[in-house]
Amino acid sequence: MAVQVRVAVIGSGFGGLGAAVRLRREGVTDFVVLERAGAVGGTWRDNTYPGCACDVPSHLYSFSFAPNPGWPRNFSGQPHIRAYLENIADTYGLRPHVRFNSEVLSARWDAGELRWELETASGTYLADVVVSAAGPLADPKLPDVPGLSSFPGPVFHSSRWDHDVQLRGKRVAVVGTGASAIQIVPSIQPEVERLTLFQRTPPWVLPRADRRITAPERWLHSRVPATRALRRGLLWGIRELQTGAFTKKPDRLGFVEAMARAHLRRGVPDPELRARLLPDYRIGCKRILLSNDYYPALTRPNVDVVTSALAEVRGSALVAADGTTAEADVLVFGTGFRVTDMPIGHRVTGAEGRTLAETWKDGMAALRGASASGFPNLLFVIGPNTALGNSSMILIIESQLNYLVDFLRQLDVLGGRAALDARPSAVNAWNRMLQRRMERTVWNTGGCDSWYLDAEGRNTTVWPGTTSEFRRVTRRVDLQEYQLLRKARIPVEKTGAVR
């Protein structure tokens, strides 16, 4: 038998748990959080690779309504962030609402009843409103490499790390040079016999200003909350001031690039290797990475850097596009996630009988990053064009939660069985504005091919503005941007009976 709820939230990472907290604070208790795994945490549950940590300062990478004065480091590691999310679930009484091992297999809009029908691995749910907080960093992206099935050893993605595989004394190949890879490489380099890094594109890397947060600091943040708020405010303000260089005047990033070049010179004395590690695109075009030990690790005698993509696998031999061959016992892919082609898009069917993936075949687009036309009462947390290139995604998430809460309030005011569907004209106008502003950003003009861009080269991922601006434009739901749907009344047939 189907379970009827007012709101169904998909995912229990930062977005899903944040939505659950806001719902409870709004007085909405008739909701479920549908989680495909057996624990909360989202990407911070899934990513357990060696060295896994955040590249956003801890006091900014947390909810404003749930500060943590006890962060142990400037940049927290995966175990501490996951523990923070587990604590959120406990502190705010969310666990009774979470349905574990309940992967959403399909979600279909019932136009007659004005509600969503969700088939999950644990049963069927009927929901008036669905909040998709599945997240863009949920499903790993693996390249289609010829011969991969012939590799005799363990093969896994960084977000699905196989801890049963012992790396000590093994020949390990790492494919990719993104945020995960630059943490993995220095973490495993000391124990492996040989480490081969396949680098298609070198990243820009800056020093990581990490240190242990002292006990007196933690005590002060706990006893004097204003100091904690000040620290967070400073971290936020600095990044707000930086935004213009990314979104309007990329030439201003020259000083940052000079810092990165100096960091490379200090970390890699060998000029030949240094030349192979120097990017040929403008800094900021891809996400700027932070590490103090990545470059030194690449200079070690047991490390080889192949400056070409992995093109073919011939048994234990890995062949690069430039013909370089390396032998390996273990193959690790640090090749990112399906960001512009999220698998959940194939499972959600809207009012016109089309899936979200079909609707977005020419590029993802959602009004204010939250609503896609033709999908009534479906809201996204971390939707299209909401990602950031230089600040904390928690700020974006909280803004989208403001929008979610106001969306529910509007439905309450409208009363009865009602639904709101984003008008195509509103979605198109919003998307045109975004793409117009995107034209001058470093992500579109910097000369790189990044995960921010879809297969057609459109930037459907990043928000081209400050977090304060995003908060302003998502503070309220504008009903003029939506079409109001009402449940059709079935006329009562007149029988002529005497009453």
Short mmCIF file of N, CA, C and O in Angstrom, two decimals, residues 20-136:
data_model
loop_
_atom_site.label_atom_id
_atom_site.label_comp_id
_atom_site.label_asym_id
_atom_site.label_seq_id
_atom_site.Cartn_x
_atom_site.Cartn_y
_atom_site.Cartn_z
N ALA A 20 15.10 18.84 5.46
CA ALA A 20 14.35 18.22 6.55
C ALA A 20 14.30 19.12 7.78
O ALA A 20 13.26 19.26 8.43
N VAL A 21 15.44 19.75 8.10
CA VAL A 21 15.47 20.67 9.25
C VAL A 21 14.52 21.84 9.02
O VAL A 21 13.73 22.21 9.89
N ARG A 22 14.58 22.44 7.83
CA ARG A 22 13.72 23.58 7.54
C ARG A 22 12.25 23.21 7.55
O ARG A 22 11.39 23.99 7.97
N LEU A 23 11.93 22.02 7.07
CA LEU A 23 10.53 21.57 7.10
C LEU A 23 10.04 21.47 8.54
O LEU A 23 8.94 21.94 8.87
N ARG A 24 10.83 20.87 9.40
CA ARG A 24 10.42 20.74 10.81
C ARG A 24 10.30 22.11 11.47
O ARG A 24 9.37 22.35 12.24
N ARG A 25 11.23 22.99 11.18
CA ARG A 25 11.17 24.33 11.78
C ARG A 25 9.96 25.12 11.26
O ARG A 25 9.47 26.03 11.93
N GLU A 26 9.48 24.76 10.08
CA GLU A 26 8.30 25.41 9.51
C GLU A 26 7.01 24.78 10.03
O GLU A 26 5.92 25.25 9.71
N GLY A 27 7.15 23.70 10.81
CA GLY A 27 5.97 23.03 11.34
C GLY A 27 5.46 21.91 10.46
O GLY A 27 4.41 21.33 10.73
N VAL A 28 6.23 21.58 9.40
CA VAL A 28 5.84 20.48 8.52
C VAL A 28 6.50 19.20 9.02
O VAL A 28 7.73 19.09 9.04
N THR A 29 5.71 18.26 9.44
CA THR A 29 6.25 16.99 9.95
C THR A 29 5.83 15.80 9.10
O THR A 29 6.33 14.69 9.30
N ASP A 30 4.93 16.05 8.14
CA ASP A 30 4.45 14.96 7.28
C ASP A 30 5.36 14.85 6.06
O ASP A 30 4.99 15.24 4.95
N PHE A 31 6.56 14.35 6.28
CA PHE A 31 7.51 14.21 5.18
C PHE A 31 8.42 13.02 5.42
O PHE A 31 8.55 12.53 6.55
N VAL A 32 9.03 12.54 4.34
CA VAL A 32 10.02 11.47 4.42
C VAL A 32 11.27 11.90 3.66
O VAL A 32 11.20 12.72 2.73
N VAL A 33 12.40 11.37 4.08
CA VAL A 33 13.67 11.56 3.37
C VAL A 33 14.04 10.19 2.79
O VAL A 33 14.28 9.25 3.55
N LEU A 34 14.06 10.09 1.48
CA LEU A 34 14.32 8.82 0.80
C LEU A 34 15.81 8.72 0.48
O LEU A 34 16.33 9.49 -0.32
N GLU A 35 16.47 7.78 1.13
CA GLU A 35 17.92 7.63 1.01
C GLU A 35 18.24 6.24 0.45
O GLU A 35 17.78 5.24 0.97
N ARG A 36 19.04 6.20 -0.63
CA ARG A 36 19.33 4.92 -1.26
C ARG A 36 20.32 4.07 -0.48
O ARG A 36 20.37 2.86 -0.64
N ALA A 37 21.13 4.71 0.37
CA ALA A 37 22.12 3.97 1.15
C ALA A 37 21.57 3.64 2.54
O ALA A 37 20.39 3.86 2.83
N GLY A 38 22.43 3.14 3.38
CA GLY A 38 22.02 2.74 4.73
C GLY A 38 22.41 3.73 5.80
O GLY A 38 22.31 3.41 6.99
N ALA A 39 22.87 4.92 5.40
CA ALA A 39 23.27 5.94 6.36
C ALA A 39 23.14 7.31 5.70
O ALA A 39 23.12 7.42 4.47
N VAL A 40 23.06 8.35 6.53
CA VAL A 40 22.99 9.71 5.99
C VAL A 40 24.40 10.17 5.62
O VAL A 40 25.40 9.54 5.97
N GLY A 41 24.48 11.29 4.91
CA GLY A 41 25.79 11.87 4.64
C GLY A 41 26.08 12.21 3.20
O GLY A 41 27.02 12.97 2.92
N GLY A 42 25.34 11.64 2.25
CA GLY A 42 25.56 11.97 0.85
C GLY A 42 26.99 11.74 0.39
O GLY A 42 27.59 10.70 0.66
N THR A 43 27.55 12.72 -0.28
CA THR A 43 28.90 12.57 -0.84
C THR A 43 29.94 12.39 0.26
O THR A 43 30.99 11.79 0.03
N TRP A 44 29.65 12.90 1.47
CA TRP A 44 30.60 12.75 2.58
C TRP A 44 30.47 11.39 3.27
O TRP A 44 31.29 11.05 4.11
N ARG A 45 29.47 10.65 2.90
CA ARG A 45 29.39 9.24 3.30
C ARG A 45 30.08 8.36 2.26
O ARG A 45 30.78 7.40 2.60
N ASP A 46 29.88 8.71 0.99
CA ASP A 46 30.38 7.87 -0.10
C ASP A 46 31.88 7.99 -0.31
O ASP A 46 32.55 7.00 -0.64
N ASN A 47 32.42 9.20 -0.17
CA ASN A 47 33.84 9.42 -0.45
C ASN A 47 34.68 9.17 0.80
O ASN A 47 34.71 9.99 1.71
N THR A 48 35.35 8.05 0.80
CA THR A 48 36.19 7.68 1.95
C THR A 48 37.62 7.39 1.51
O THR A 48 38.37 6.70 2.21
N TYR A 49 38.00 7.91 0.36
CA TYR A 49 39.34 7.65 -0.17
C TYR A 49 40.41 8.27 0.74
O TYR A 49 40.13 9.20 1.51
N PRO A 50 41.64 7.78 0.67
CA PRO A 50 42.72 8.32 1.50
C PRO A 50 42.93 9.81 1.27
O PRO A 50 43.02 10.26 0.13
N GLY A 51 42.94 10.57 2.36
CA GLY A 51 43.18 12.01 2.26
C GLY A 51 41.94 12.84 1.99
O GLY A 51 42.05 14.06 1.82
N CYS A 52 40.77 12.23 1.95
CA CYS A 52 39.56 12.96 1.59
C CYS A 52 39.28 14.08 2.58
O CYS A 52 39.18 13.86 3.79
N ALA A 53 39.15 15.29 2.07
CA ALA A 53 38.90 16.47 2.90
C ALA A 53 38.23 17.54 2.06
O ALA A 53 38.16 17.45 0.83
N CYS A 54 37.73 18.56 2.73
CA CYS A 54 37.03 19.66 2.06
C CYS A 54 38.03 20.76 1.69
O CYS A 54 39.01 20.98 2.40
N ASP A 55 37.74 21.47 0.59
CA ASP A 55 38.61 22.58 0.21
C ASP A 55 37.96 23.93 0.50
O ASP A 55 38.39 24.96 0.00
N VAL A 56 36.90 23.90 1.35
CA VAL A 56 36.27 25.12 1.85
C VAL A 56 36.47 25.15 3.36
O VAL A 56 36.30 24.13 4.03
N PRO A 57 36.84 26.28 3.94
CA PRO A 57 37.09 26.34 5.38
C PRO A 57 35.89 25.83 6.20
O PRO A 57 34.74 26.09 5.87
N SER A 58 36.21 25.11 7.26
CA SER A 58 35.19 24.41 8.06
C SER A 58 34.08 25.32 8.54
O SER A 58 32.89 24.97 8.46
N HIS A 59 34.44 26.51 9.05
CA HIS A 59 33.42 27.37 9.64
C HIS A 59 32.50 28.00 8.60
O HIS A 59 31.48 28.60 8.96
N LEU A 60 32.86 27.88 7.33
CA LEU A 60 31.97 28.32 6.26
C LEU A 60 31.24 27.14 5.64
O LEU A 60 30.19 27.31 5.03
N TYR A 61 31.80 25.95 5.81
CA TYR A 61 31.19 24.74 5.24
C TYR A 61 30.33 24.06 6.30
O TYR A 61 30.55 22.90 6.67
N SER A 62 29.35 24.79 6.79
CA SER A 62 28.41 24.28 7.78
C SER A 62 27.18 25.17 7.76
O SER A 62 27.24 26.31 7.29
N PHE A 63 26.07 24.65 8.26
CA PHE A 63 24.83 25.41 8.25
C PHE A 63 24.91 26.58 9.21
O PHE A 63 25.45 26.46 10.32
N SER A 64 24.34 27.71 8.81
CA SER A 64 24.32 28.87 9.69
C SER A 64 23.47 28.61 10.93
O SER A 64 23.75 29.16 12.00
N PHE A 65 22.46 27.74 10.79
CA PHE A 65 21.59 27.43 11.93
C PHE A 65 22.14 26.30 12.79
O PHE A 65 21.56 25.96 13.81
N ALA A 66 23.27 25.71 12.39
CA ALA A 66 23.87 24.63 13.17
C ALA A 66 25.39 24.80 13.18
O ALA A 66 26.12 23.96 12.64
N PRO A 67 25.89 25.87 13.79
CA PRO A 67 27.35 26.08 13.83
C PRO A 67 28.03 25.01 14.66
O PRO A 67 27.44 24.45 15.59
N ASN A 68 29.27 24.74 14.31
CA ASN A 68 30.06 23.74 15.04
C ASN A 68 31.32 24.41 15.58
O ASN A 68 32.29 24.60 14.84
N PRO A 69 31.33 24.78 16.85
CA PRO A 69 32.51 25.44 17.40
C PRO A 69 33.70 24.50 17.56
O PRO A 69 34.81 24.94 17.82
N GLY A 70 33.45 23.20 17.38
CA GLY A 70 34.51 22.22 17.63
C GLY A 70 35.24 21.72 16.41
O GLY A 70 35.94 20.70 16.51
N TRP A 71 35.12 22.39 15.26
CA TRP A 71 35.88 21.94 14.09
C TRP A 71 37.36 21.83 14.46
O TRP A 71 37.93 22.77 15.00
N PRO A 72 38.01 20.71 14.14
CA PRO A 72 39.40 20.51 14.58
C PRO A 72 40.45 21.19 13.71
O PRO A 72 41.56 21.44 14.16
N ARG A 73 40.10 21.46 12.42
CA ARG A 73 41.08 22.04 11.51
C ARG A 73 40.40 23.12 10.67
O ARG A 73 39.18 23.17 10.53
N ASN A 74 41.24 23.98 10.07
CA ASN A 74 40.71 24.98 9.14
C ASN A 74 39.93 24.32 8.00
O ASN A 74 38.87 24.80 7.59
N PHE A 75 40.49 23.23 7.48
CA PHE A 75 39.84 22.45 6.42
C PHE A 75 39.59 21.05 6.97
O PHE A 75 40.54 20.29 7.19
N SER A 76 38.35 20.72 7.18
CA SER A 76 38.04 19.45 7.84
C SER A 76 38.12 18.27 6.89
O SER A 76 37.84 18.38 5.69
N GLY A 77 38.46 17.14 7.47
CA GLY A 77 38.50 15.89 6.72
C GLY A 77 37.13 15.24 6.66
O GLY A 77 36.20 15.62 7.38
N GLN A 78 37.02 14.25 5.79
CA GLN A 78 35.75 13.56 5.57
C GLN A 78 35.14 13.00 6.85
O GLN A 78 33.92 13.15 7.08
N PRO A 79 35.89 12.36 7.74
CA PRO A 79 35.26 11.80 8.95
C PRO A 79 34.57 12.86 9.80
O PRO A 79 33.49 12.61 10.35
N HIS A 80 35.17 14.06 9.91
CA HIS A 80 34.57 15.10 10.74
C HIS A 80 33.33 15.69 10.09
O HIS A 80 32.35 16.03 10.78
N ILE A 81 33.33 15.81 8.76
CA ILE A 81 32.15 16.36 8.08
C ILE A 81 31.02 15.35 8.14
O ILE A 81 29.85 15.71 8.38
N ARG A 82 31.33 14.09 7.95
CA ARG A 82 30.28 13.08 8.05
C ARG A 82 29.71 13.04 9.48
O ARG A 82 28.48 12.93 9.66
N ALA A 83 30.57 13.14 10.47
CA ALA A 83 30.10 13.16 11.86
C ALA A 83 29.20 14.36 12.11
O ALA A 83 28.20 14.27 12.85
N TYR A 84 29.52 15.49 11.50
CA TYR A 84 28.68 16.69 11.62
C TYR A 84 27.28 16.43 11.08
O TYR A 84 26.27 16.80 11.70
N LEU A 85 27.20 15.77 9.91
CA LEU A 85 25.90 15.48 9.32
C LEU A 85 25.13 14.44 10.14
O LEU A 85 23.90 14.55 10.29
N GLU A 86 25.81 13.47 10.67
CA GLU A 86 25.15 12.50 11.56
C GLU A 86 24.58 13.22 12.78
O GLU A 86 23.47 12.92 13.24
N ASN A 87 25.34 14.18 13.29
CA ASN A 87 24.88 14.94 14.46
C ASN A 87 23.67 15.81 14.11
O ASN A 87 22.76 15.97 14.94
N ILE A 88 23.63 16.34 12.90
CA ILE A 88 22.46 17.10 12.45
C ILE A 88 21.22 16.21 12.49
O ILE A 88 20.15 16.62 12.97
N ALA A 89 21.35 15.00 11.97
CA ALA A 89 20.22 14.07 11.95
C ALA A 89 19.73 13.76 13.35
O ALA A 89 18.51 13.64 13.58
N ASP A 90 20.65 13.66 14.31
CA ASP A 90 20.26 13.35 15.69
C ASP A 90 19.70 14.57 16.41
O ASP A 90 18.64 14.51 17.04
N THR A 91 20.41 15.68 16.30
CA THR A 91 20.03 16.88 17.05
C THR A 91 18.65 17.39 16.66
O THR A 91 17.87 17.85 17.51
N TYR A 92 18.32 17.32 15.38
CA TYR A 92 17.06 17.88 14.91
C TYR A 92 15.97 16.82 14.75
O TYR A 92 14.92 17.09 14.15
N GLY A 93 16.21 15.63 15.28
CA GLY A 93 15.18 14.60 15.27
C GLY A 93 14.75 14.16 13.89
O GLY A 93 13.55 13.94 13.64
N LEU A 94 15.71 13.99 12.99
CA LEU A 94 15.37 13.67 11.61
C LEU A 94 15.27 12.18 11.33
O LEU A 94 14.64 11.78 10.34
N ARG A 95 15.87 11.35 12.15
CA ARG A 95 15.95 9.93 11.82
C ARG A 95 14.59 9.25 11.65
O ARG A 95 14.46 8.37 10.79
N PRO A 96 13.56 9.61 12.43
CA PRO A 96 12.25 8.99 12.18
C PRO A 96 11.69 9.27 10.79
O PRO A 96 10.81 8.54 10.32
N HIS A 97 12.19 10.30 10.14
CA HIS A 97 11.69 10.66 8.81
C HIS A 97 12.48 9.99 7.69
O HIS A 97 12.03 9.99 6.54
N VAL A 98 13.68 9.47 8.00
CA VAL A 98 14.55 8.93 6.96
C VAL A 98 14.18 7.48 6.66
O VAL A 98 13.99 6.66 7.57
N ARG A 99 14.08 7.17 5.38
CA ARG A 99 13.83 5.80 4.93
C ARG A 99 15.08 5.33 4.20
O ARG A 99 15.33 5.70 3.06
N PHE A 100 15.88 4.52 4.90
CA PHE A 100 17.12 4.04 4.32
C PHE A 100 16.85 2.92 3.31
O PHE A 100 15.78 2.30 3.31
N ASN A 101 17.85 2.67 2.46
CA ASN A 101 17.76 1.63 1.43
C ASN A 101 16.50 1.81 0.60
O ASN A 101 15.82 0.85 0.24
N SER A 102 16.19 3.08 0.29
CA SER A 102 14.96 3.42 -0.43
C SER A 102 15.28 4.24 -1.68
O SER A 102 14.81 5.36 -1.86
N GLU A 103 16.12 3.67 -2.52
CA GLU A 103 16.47 4.36 -3.76
C GLU A 103 15.22 4.64 -4.58
O GLU A 103 14.36 3.77 -4.74
N VAL A 104 15.12 5.86 -5.10
CA VAL A 104 13.99 6.22 -5.95
C VAL A 104 14.21 5.62 -7.34
O VAL A 104 15.14 6.00 -8.05
N LEU A 105 13.34 4.70 -7.70
CA LEU A 105 13.43 4.04 -9.00
C LEU A 105 12.69 4.82 -10.07
O LEU A 105 13.09 4.82 -11.24
N SER A 106 11.60 5.47 -9.68
CA SER A 106 10.86 6.31 -10.62
C SER A 106 10.01 7.30 -9.83
O SER A 106 9.59 7.02 -8.70
N ALA A 107 9.77 8.44 -10.44
CA ALA A 107 8.87 9.45 -9.88
C ALA A 107 8.02 9.96 -11.03
O ALA A 107 8.54 10.46 -12.02
N ARG A 108 6.71 9.82 -10.90
CA ARG A 108 5.80 10.17 -12.00
C ARG A 108 4.71 11.11 -11.50
O ARG A 108 4.09 10.86 -10.47
N TRP A 109 4.49 12.18 -12.24
CA TRP A 109 3.46 13.15 -11.88
C TRP A 109 2.09 12.65 -12.29
O TRP A 109 1.87 12.26 -13.43
N ASP A 110 1.17 12.64 -11.35
CA ASP A 110 -0.21 12.26 -11.59
C ASP A 110 -1.02 13.54 -11.78
O ASP A 110 -1.36 14.23 -10.81
N ALA A 111 -1.31 13.88 -13.04
CA ALA A 111 -1.99 15.14 -13.34
C ALA A 111 -3.41 15.17 -12.81
O ALA A 111 -3.93 16.25 -12.49
N GLY A 112 -4.05 14.01 -12.71
CA GLY A 112 -5.41 13.97 -12.21
C GLY A 112 -5.49 14.26 -10.73
O GLY A 112 -6.37 15.01 -10.26
N GLU A 113 -4.57 13.69 -9.98
CA GLU A 113 -4.57 13.85 -8.53
C GLU A 113 -3.66 14.98 -8.04
O GLU A 113 -3.63 15.30 -6.85
N LEU A 114 -2.90 15.57 -8.96
CA LEU A 114 -1.94 16.63 -8.62
C LEU A 114 -0.99 16.19 -7.51
O LEU A 114 -0.86 16.85 -6.47
N ARG A 115 -0.31 15.10 -7.76
CA ARG A 115 0.67 14.60 -6.79
C ARG A 115 1.68 13.71 -7.50
O ARG A 115 1.48 13.30 -8.65
N TRP A 116 2.74 13.45 -6.80
CA TRP A 116 3.81 12.60 -7.34
C TRP A 116 3.67 11.18 -6.80
O TRP A 116 3.36 10.99 -5.62
N GLU A 117 3.90 10.22 -7.68
CA GLU A 117 3.95 8.82 -7.27
C GLU A 117 5.39 8.35 -7.41
O GLU A 117 5.96 8.36 -8.51
N LEU A 118 5.99 7.97 -6.30
CA LEU A 118 7.39 7.56 -6.29
C LEU A 118 7.50 6.07 -5.97
O LEU A 118 7.01 5.60 -4.94
N GLU A 119 8.14 5.35 -6.87
CA GLU A 119 8.44 3.95 -6.63
C GLU A 119 9.87 3.86 -6.10
O GLU A 119 10.80 4.35 -6.75
N THR A 120 10.03 3.27 -4.95
CA THR A 120 11.35 3.16 -4.35
C THR A 120 11.68 1.69 -4.09
O THR A 120 10.81 0.82 -4.22
N ALA A 121 12.91 1.45 -3.72
CA ALA A 121 13.33 0.08 -3.42
C ALA A 121 12.63 -0.48 -2.19
O ALA A 121 12.67 -1.69 -1.96
N SER A 122 11.98 0.38 -1.41
CA SER A 122 11.30 -0.09 -0.19
C SER A 122 9.79 0.09 -0.24
O SER A 122 9.11 -0.18 0.75
N GLY A 123 9.25 0.57 -1.37
CA GLY A 123 7.81 0.74 -1.45
C GLY A 123 7.42 1.98 -2.23
O GLY A 123 8.26 2.69 -2.79
N THR A 124 6.11 2.24 -2.26
CA THR A 124 5.55 3.35 -3.02
C THR A 124 5.13 4.50 -2.10
O THR A 124 4.56 4.27 -1.03
N TYR A 125 5.43 5.72 -2.55
CA TYR A 125 5.05 6.91 -1.80
C TYR A 125 4.28 7.86 -2.72
O TYR A 125 4.61 7.98 -3.90
N LEU A 126 3.27 8.50 -2.15
CA LEU A 126 2.52 9.53 -2.84
C LEU A 126 2.82 10.84 -2.14
O LEU A 126 2.64 10.95 -0.92
N ALA A 127 3.29 11.84 -2.89
CA ALA A 127 3.71 13.10 -2.27
C ALA A 127 3.14 14.28 -3.02
O ALA A 127 3.10 14.30 -4.25
N ASP A 128 2.68 15.28 -2.26
CA ASP A 128 2.21 16.52 -2.87
C ASP A 128 3.37 17.30 -3.48
O ASP A 128 3.24 17.91 -4.54
N VAL A 129 4.50 17.29 -2.79
CA VAL A 129 5.70 18.02 -3.22
C VAL A 129 6.90 17.10 -3.13
O VAL A 129 7.03 16.35 -2.15
N VAL A 130 7.77 17.18 -4.13
CA VAL A 130 9.01 16.41 -4.12
C VAL A 130 10.19 17.38 -4.13
O VAL A 130 10.21 18.34 -4.90
N VAL A 131 11.15 17.14 -3.26
CA VAL A 131 12.39 17.92 -3.21
C VAL A 131 13.53 17.02 -3.63
O VAL A 131 13.84 16.04 -2.93
N SER A 132 14.13 17.31 -4.76
CA SER A 132 15.25 16.50 -5.25
C SER A 132 16.56 17.08 -4.72
O SER A 132 17.01 18.12 -5.18
N ALA A 133 17.12 16.39 -3.73
CA ALA A 133 18.42 16.79 -3.17
C ALA A 133 19.43 15.68 -3.40
O ALA A 133 20.29 15.42 -2.56
N ALA A 134 19.29 15.02 -4.55
CA ALA A 134 20.20 13.92 -4.87
C ALA A 134 21.63 14.40 -5.04
O ALA A 134 22.58 13.67 -4.81
N GLY A 135 21.79 15.65 -5.49
CA GLY A 135 23.13 16.24 -5.57
C GLY A 135 23.86 15.88 -6.85
O GLY A 135 23.71 14.78 -7.38
N PRO A 136 24.69 16.80 -7.36
CA PRO A 136 25.44 16.55 -8.59
C PRO A 136 26.68 15.67 -8.40
O PRO A 136 27.24 15.19 -9.37
#
